[in-house]
Tab-separated table of C-alpha atoms in Angstrom:
chain	number	residue	atom	x	y	z
M	1	MET	CA	-12.283	83.611	-52.992
M	2	ARG	CA	-11.223	81.448	-56.692
M	3	LEU	CA	-14.386	79.392	-57.265
M	4	ILE	CA	-14.496	75.856	-57.346
M	5	GLU	CA	-14.031	75.125	-60.625
M	6	ASP	CA	-9.882	76.293	-60.416
M	7	TRP	CA	-9.587	74.669	-57.241
M	8	PRO	CA	-6.190	73.242	-57.984
M	9	SER	CA	-8.171	68.873	-57.106
M	10	ILE	CA	-10.198	69.376	-59.851
M	11	ALA	CA	-7.860	70.285	-62.297
M	12	HIS	CA	-6.569	66.428	-63.732
M	13	GLU	CA	-10.438	65.594	-63.959
M	14	PHE	CA	-10.977	68.220	-66.341
M	15	ASP	CA	-7.646	67.211	-68.247
M	16	LEU	CA	-9.441	63.964	-68.416
M	17	ALA	CA	-12.758	65.368	-69.010
M	18	TYR	CA	-10.876	66.885	-73.171
M	19	ALA	CA	-8.882	64.184	-73.334
M	20	LEU	CA	-12.316	61.669	-73.289
M	21	PHE	CA	-15.014	64.465	-74.645
M	22	GLY	CA	-13.390	67.829	-76.457
M	23	ALA	CA	-14.008	70.689	-75.759
M	24	PRO	CA	-18.221	69.854	-74.191
M	25	GLY	CA	-15.971	67.511	-71.876
M	26	ARG	CA	-15.582	70.969	-69.113
M	27	GLY	CA	-19.638	71.717	-68.986
M	28	HIS	CA	-19.447	67.646	-67.662
M	29	VAL	CA	-17.465	68.836	-64.513
M	30	SER	CA	-18.676	72.532	-64.715
M	31	ALA	CA	-22.171	71.161	-64.280
M	32	TRP	CA	-21.390	67.793	-62.202
M	33	LEU	CA	-19.401	69.967	-59.824
M	34	ALA	CA	-22.535	72.777	-59.211
M	35	GLU	CA	-24.735	69.678	-58.768
M	36	GLU	CA	-22.568	68.604	-55.156
M	37	LEU	CA	-22.021	72.528	-54.307
M	38	ALA	CA	-26.721	71.935	-54.727
M	39	ARG	CA	-26.035	69.758	-51.837
M	40	THR	CA	-25.200	72.325	-48.909
M	41	SER	CA	-28.792	73.714	-49.118
M	42	ASP	CA	-30.759	70.789	-49.962
M	43	ASP	CA	-32.931	69.029	-47.398
M	44	ALA	CA	-33.812	66.320	-49.353
M	45	PHE	CA	-30.265	65.536	-50.360
M	46	ALA	CA	-30.199	65.593	-45.980
M	47	ARG	CA	-33.592	64.185	-45.700
M	48	SER	CA	-32.624	60.791	-48.036
M	49	PHE	CA	-30.221	60.208	-45.303
M	50	SER	CA	-32.178	61.488	-42.309
M	51	ASP	CA	-35.077	60.086	-43.103
M	52	HIS	CA	-33.330	56.469	-42.709
M	53	ILE	CA	-30.698	57.166	-40.371
M	54	TYR	CA	-30.852	58.434	-36.979
M	55	LEU	CA	-27.884	58.556	-35.006
M	56	PRO	CA	-27.788	60.431	-31.278
M	57	GLY	CA	-26.881	63.986	-31.913
M	58	VAL	CA	-26.722	64.091	-35.694
M	59	SER	CA	-29.599	66.325	-37.657
M	60	SER	CA	-31.116	65.879	-41.064
M	61	SER	CA	-29.183	69.121	-41.542
M	62	ASP	CA	-25.562	67.278	-40.622
M	63	TYR	CA	-25.514	64.933	-44.401
M	64	LEU	CA	-25.998	69.132	-45.560
M	65	GLN	CA	-22.804	68.731	-47.912
M	66	ARG	CA	-20.244	71.761	-46.497
M	67	VAL	CA	-17.679	73.808	-48.147
M	68	VAL	CA	-15.297	73.566	-44.743
M	69	ARG	CA	-12.447	77.016	-44.632
M	70	SER	CA	-9.478	76.723	-42.842
M	71	GLU	CA	-5.882	78.547	-43.093
M	72	ARG	CA	-4.451	75.511	-44.467
M	73	GLY	CA	-7.101	74.985	-47.234
M	74	ASP	CA	-11.019	75.025	-47.859
M	75	LEU	CA	-12.882	72.401	-49.355
M	76	LEU	CA	-16.290	70.729	-50.559
M	77	GLY	CA	-17.365	67.255	-49.201
M	78	GLY	CA	-20.366	65.928	-47.405
M	79	ILE	CA	-20.965	62.784	-45.401
M	80	ARG	CA	-21.255	59.230	-46.645
M	81	PHE	CA	-21.679	55.539	-45.547
M	82	ARG	CA	-19.359	52.960	-47.411
M	83	GLY	CA	-22.715	49.748	-47.942
M	84	ARG	CA	-25.124	52.038	-46.549
M	85	ASP	CA	-23.368	50.670	-42.865
M	86	ILE	CA	-23.688	53.820	-39.993
M	87	ASP	CA	-20.962	51.666	-39.297
M	88	LYS	CA	-18.615	52.723	-41.710
M	89	PRO	CA	-18.962	56.373	-42.304
M	90	PHE	CA	-16.563	58.187	-44.694
M	91	ILE	CA	-16.258	61.438	-46.054
M	92	GLU	CA	-16.767	61.738	-49.606
M	93	ILE	CA	-14.324	64.927	-50.852
M	94	ILE	CA	-15.572	66.627	-54.263
M	95	ALA	CA	-12.598	68.942	-54.583
M	96	HIS	CA	-10.417	70.922	-51.904
M	97	THR	CA	-7.020	73.396	-51.464
M	98	PHE	CA	-5.262	71.123	-49.540
M	99	ASP	CA	-1.218	70.757	-50.146
M	100	ASP	CA	-1.061	68.391	-47.734
M	101	VAL	CA	-3.107	64.692	-47.567
M	102	ASP	CA	-2.605	65.184	-43.155
M	103	ASP	CA	-3.526	68.820	-42.795
M	104	LEU	CA	-6.903	67.981	-44.738
M	105	ALA	CA	-7.686	64.551	-43.295
M	106	ARG	CA	-7.254	67.223	-39.727
M	107	CYS	CA	-9.389	69.293	-41.034
M	108	VAL	CA	-12.320	66.536	-41.563
M	109	ALA	CA	-12.056	64.599	-38.714
M	110	ALA	CA	-13.011	68.223	-36.882
M	111	GLU	CA	-15.321	69.427	-38.945
M	112	TRP	CA	-17.717	65.736	-39.067
M	113	SER	CA	-16.427	64.716	-35.809
M	114	ALA	CA	-19.915	64.190	-34.559
M	115	PHE	CA	-19.980	61.156	-37.347
M	116	ALA	CA	-17.015	60.133	-36.387
M	117	PRO	CA	-15.705	58.996	-39.580
M	118	LYS	CA	-12.929	56.434	-40.204
M	119	ALA	CA	-11.438	57.578	-43.916
M	120	LEU	CA	-12.095	60.445	-46.857
M	121	ARG	CA	-12.618	59.635	-49.912
M	122	LEU	CA	-10.376	61.515	-52.720
M	123	ARG	CA	-10.580	60.977	-56.561
M	124	THR	CA	-7.316	61.341	-58.437
M	125	LEU	CA	-4.922	60.117	-60.899
M	126	PRO	CA	-4.756	56.188	-61.443
M	127	ARG	CA	-2.126	55.451	-58.594
M	128	SER	CA	-0.755	58.561	-58.384
M	129	LEU	CA	-1.690	58.666	-54.373
M	130	GLU	CA	0.216	56.171	-52.518
M	131	GLY	CA	1.057	56.197	-48.573
M	132	PRO	CA	0.301	54.052	-44.862
M	133	ASP	CA	-3.504	54.234	-44.648
M	134	ILE	CA	-3.472	54.949	-47.995
M	135	VAL	CA	-6.337	52.045	-50.540
M	136	VAL	CA	-8.200	52.298	-52.927
M	137	ASP	CA	-11.515	51.719	-53.139
M	138	GLN	CA	-12.310	51.687	-57.143
M	139	THR	CA	-10.840	51.971	-60.156
M	140	VAL	CA	-12.669	53.847	-63.241
M	141	HIS	CA	-13.242	52.337	-66.257
M	142	ALA	CA	-13.547	54.858	-69.248
M	143	ALA	CA	-13.341	54.556	-73.619
M	144	ARG	CA	-15.149	55.302	-76.234
M	145	CYS	CA	-17.554	52.405	-77.488
M	146	THR	CA	-15.319	52.860	-81.527
M	147	ASP	CA	-12.478	52.604	-79.644
M	148	LEU	CA	-12.517	48.310	-77.652
M	149	GLY	CA	-11.344	45.868	-79.629
M	150	VAL	CA	-13.040	43.874	-81.939
M	151	PRO	CA	-14.921	41.134	-80.151
M	152	ASP	CA	-14.305	37.341	-80.360
M	153	PRO	CA	-16.875	36.539	-83.229
M	154	GLN	CA	-18.220	33.426	-80.828
M	155	VAL	CA	-19.380	35.379	-77.875
M	156	GLN	CA	-22.598	36.692	-78.784
M	157	LEU	CA	-25.401	38.676	-76.329
M	158	VAL	CA	-28.552	37.595	-76.342
M	159	PRO	CA	-31.937	38.067	-74.494
M	160	PHE	CA	-32.285	35.482	-71.023
M	161	GLU	CA	-35.385	33.752	-72.043
M	162	GLN	CA	-36.341	33.729	-68.675
M	163	VAL	CA	-34.826	35.961	-66.246
M	164	GLU	CA	-34.537	34.498	-63.260
M	165	ASP	CA	-31.855	32.625	-65.168
M	166	ALA	CA	-29.818	35.609	-64.818
M	167	VAL	CA	-30.920	36.030	-61.298
M	168	GLY	CA	-29.652	32.094	-60.340
M	169	LEU	CA	-26.665	32.959	-62.553
M	170	ILE	CA	-25.715	35.929	-60.443
M	171	GLN	CA	-26.151	34.543	-57.652
M	172	ALA	CA	-24.581	31.174	-57.647
M	173	ARG	CA	-21.585	33.233	-59.319
M	174	TYR	CA	-21.159	35.392	-55.939
M	175	HIS	CA	-21.320	32.662	-53.649
M	176	THR	CA	-17.716	31.758	-54.626
M	177	LEU	CA	-15.769	34.516	-53.982
M	178	ASN	CA	-13.567	35.567	-51.921
M	179	PRO	CA	-14.905	35.715	-48.993
M	180	VAL	CA	-12.554	39.386	-49.138
M	181	LEU	CA	-13.932	40.455	-51.559
M	182	ALA	CA	-17.363	39.225	-50.715
M	183	GLN	CA	-17.604	41.779	-48.076
M	184	ASN	CA	-17.068	45.002	-50.662
M	185	ILE	CA	-19.562	44.056	-53.177
M	186	VAL	CA	-22.875	42.861	-54.101
M	187	ALA	CA	-24.809	41.198	-56.730
M	188	ALA	CA	-27.532	43.003	-58.752
M	189	ASP	CA	-30.746	41.638	-56.580
M	190	ALA	CA	-33.471	40.447	-58.070
M	191	GLU	CA	-35.996	43.012	-58.347
M	192	ASP	CA	-33.511	45.229	-60.653
M	193	LEU	CA	-32.556	42.508	-62.848
M	194	ARG	CA	-35.928	41.905	-63.878
M	195	SER	CA	-36.167	45.528	-64.474
M	196	TRP	CA	-33.782	45.557	-66.503
M	197	HIS	CA	-34.286	42.592	-68.845
M	198	ALA	CA	-38.707	44.251	-69.391
M	199	ALA	CA	-36.123	47.277	-70.552
M	200	GLY	CA	-33.440	45.480	-73.511
M	201	GLN	CA	-30.287	45.720	-70.833
M	202	LEU	CA	-29.575	42.927	-69.301
M	203	HIS	CA	-27.841	40.282	-71.412
M	204	ALA	CA	-26.624	36.481	-71.572
M	205	ILE	CA	-23.521	35.934	-72.436
M	206	THR	CA	-23.525	32.853	-75.280
M	207	VAL	CA	-20.436	31.091	-77.121
M	208	SER	CA	-21.417	28.337	-79.471
M	209	ASP	CA	-25.284	28.708	-78.005
M	210	VAL	CA	-24.338	27.867	-74.696
M	211	THR	CA	-24.607	30.828	-71.939
M	212	VAL	CA	-21.554	31.039	-70.389
M	213	GLY	CA	-22.619	34.470	-67.898
M	214	ALA	CA	-24.833	38.031	-67.534
M	215	PHE	CA	-23.691	41.140	-68.667
M	216	ALA	CA	-25.964	44.604	-68.026
M	217	VAL	CA	-26.121	48.074	-69.131
M	218	ARG	CA	-27.810	51.297	-68.240
M	219	PRO	CA	-26.835	54.987	-68.767
M	220	SER	CA	-26.050	56.493	-66.004
M	221	ARG	CA	-22.545	58.739	-64.630
M	222	ILE	CA	-19.887	57.908	-62.737
M	223	TYR	CA	-19.930	61.304	-60.941
M	224	TRP	CA	-19.281	63.942	-63.962
M	225	LEU	CA	-18.519	60.723	-66.452
M	226	PRO	CA	-21.574	59.884	-68.423
M	227	GLY	CA	-22.100	57.349	-70.466
M	228	ALA	CA	-23.345	53.808	-71.117
M	229	GLU	CA	-22.315	51.752	-67.486
M	230	ILE	CA	-21.957	48.022	-67.198
M	231	HIS	CA	-24.008	47.024	-63.878
M	232	GLU	CA	-23.093	43.113	-63.752
M	233	GLU	CA	-21.188	41.031	-65.233
M	234	VAL	CA	-20.252	37.429	-64.599
M	235	VAL	CA	-18.946	34.805	-65.921
M	236	ASP	CA	-19.983	30.809	-63.970
M	237	THR	CA	-16.897	29.611	-62.923
M	238	ASP	CA	-17.323	26.737	-65.442
M	239	HIS	CA	-16.572	29.491	-68.490
M	240	ALA	CA	-14.081	31.591	-66.084
M	241	GLY	CA	-10.190	32.027	-68.161
M	242	HIS	CA	-11.588	31.888	-71.490
M	243	HIS	CA	-11.692	35.916	-71.784
M	244	TYR	CA	-15.390	35.933	-72.331
M	245	ALA	CA	-16.025	38.781	-70.151
M	246	SER	CA	-13.862	41.417	-72.475
M	247	HIS	CA	-14.657	40.162	-75.284
M	248	ALA	CA	-18.859	40.368	-74.017
M	249	GLN	CA	-17.676	44.285	-74.044
M	250	ARG	CA	-16.160	43.843	-77.090
M	251	ARG	CA	-20.230	43.088	-78.059
M	252	TRP	CA	-21.913	45.080	-76.302
M	253	ALA	CA	-19.594	48.308	-77.874
M	254	ALA	CA	-20.016	47.093	-81.809
M	255	ASP	CA	-23.185	45.735	-81.607
M	256	MET	CA	-25.631	47.368	-78.852
M	257	SER	CA	-24.209	50.849	-77.798
M	258	ALA	CA	-26.682	53.857	-79.712
M	259	ASP	CA	-23.772	55.388	-79.790
M	260	ARG	CA	-20.341	54.524	-80.789
M	261	ASP	CA	-19.039	57.438	-79.309
M	262	GLU	CA	-20.597	56.979	-75.603
M	263	HIS	CA	-18.270	55.470	-73.370
M	264	LEU	CA	-18.679	52.650	-71.506
M	265	ILE	CA	-17.886	53.468	-68.225
M	266	GLY	CA	-17.849	51.151	-65.034
M	267	THR	CA	-16.171	50.722	-61.169
M	268	ILE	CA	-14.569	47.730	-60.388
M	269	ASP	CA	-13.745	47.707	-55.894
M	270	GLY	CA	-9.537	47.735	-55.071
M	271	LEU	CA	-9.428	44.469	-54.780
M	272	ASN	CA	-11.592	42.983	-57.877
M	273	ASN	CA	-8.434	42.437	-59.687
M	274	ALA	CA	-9.462	39.831	-62.021
M	275	SER	CA	-12.671	42.091	-63.542
M	276	ARG	CA	-9.862	45.111	-63.534
M	277	ARG	CA	-7.927	43.288	-65.742
M	278	THR	CA	-11.021	42.504	-67.901
M	279	ALA	CA	-11.707	45.893	-68.570
M	280	GLU	CA	-8.111	46.825	-69.488
M	281	GLU	CA	-7.966	44.020	-71.390
M	282	ALA	CA	-11.461	45.174	-73.410
M	283	GLY	CA	-10.248	48.304	-74.225
M	284	ARG	CA	-10.932	50.167	-71.452
M	285	PRO	CA	-8.395	51.454	-69.262
M	286	ARG	CA	-8.156	53.109	-66.172
M	287	VAL	CA	-8.610	56.598	-66.428
M	288	LEU	CA	-9.582	57.552	-62.354
M	289	ASP	CA	-9.543	56.143	-58.800
M	290	LEU	CA	-10.990	55.777	-55.897
M	291	VAL	CA	-8.837	56.198	-52.788
M	292	PHE	CA	-9.915	56.125	-49.104
M	293	VAL	CA	-7.161	58.009	-46.772
M	294	ALA	CA	-7.983	56.293	-42.644
M	295	LEU	CA	-8.485	59.365	-40.291
M	296	THR	CA	-5.421	57.407	-37.916
M	297	GLU	CA	-4.895	58.715	-35.033
M	298	ASN	CA	-1.988	59.663	-36.001
M	299	ARG	CA	-2.933	61.563	-39.030
M	300	LYS	CA	-5.828	63.526	-37.276
M	301	SER	CA	-2.914	64.389	-33.949
M	302	GLY	CA	-0.843	66.176	-36.511
């Protein structure tokens, strides 16, 4: 029986980890896989769902991740809820050995039938999985701080004098979002912004001493990928279109990163093409896609 590390679905991530981190990269992926496998018996993990969710016929242990073995393939995965909405269940696939995505979908639909999941989610190389009822949920972007471009000298990052100014600016910007995109993303809440402000992780984007936006970065990890993660980034509508956000990313990498070899990382909603362009302009390429595969009746029935 092969170790999960040897399952073919994870091979491209070991390659990516090596490209990003060199020899230590494999350790990042292996350690993360071990954590995810441990969630098959971690009652505290299960209770992080069951303590807040009641679904008829579902017990706390049903929220544990599962290793599922079948004739067509094996998988490690678990139940999730998009945007913490219990009406939007999906199955996060950590790793698998299936050759065919429809076979994987049928296995998932049968194994987690108590939750009636709408989709499964996979991590793939950018643009590598396309087809009917397959959509990009999020894209993952990463680059070493030292590899980002040179920032515009007029664009600076400074502390907000009053954190409530940041709260108001961010909330106002989110109110102008495309309604479809607004269903998928939400502004950082005021409590988080106050915490980040106190920790020196929230910054005003200024141009010639005029505040044009807000930018928040915190140490974090996206799956196995460690780095400094962008948690909030907005430019107000009156100053949009000048590439200030991409230069804010470059400014943070140049002046505020404690280690120029660390990676500036982040996820971007699949519908947020403007933020994707901003990341790529800054020098942060798209390195992974998080892809939803809908569990349609045709796919489930084969």
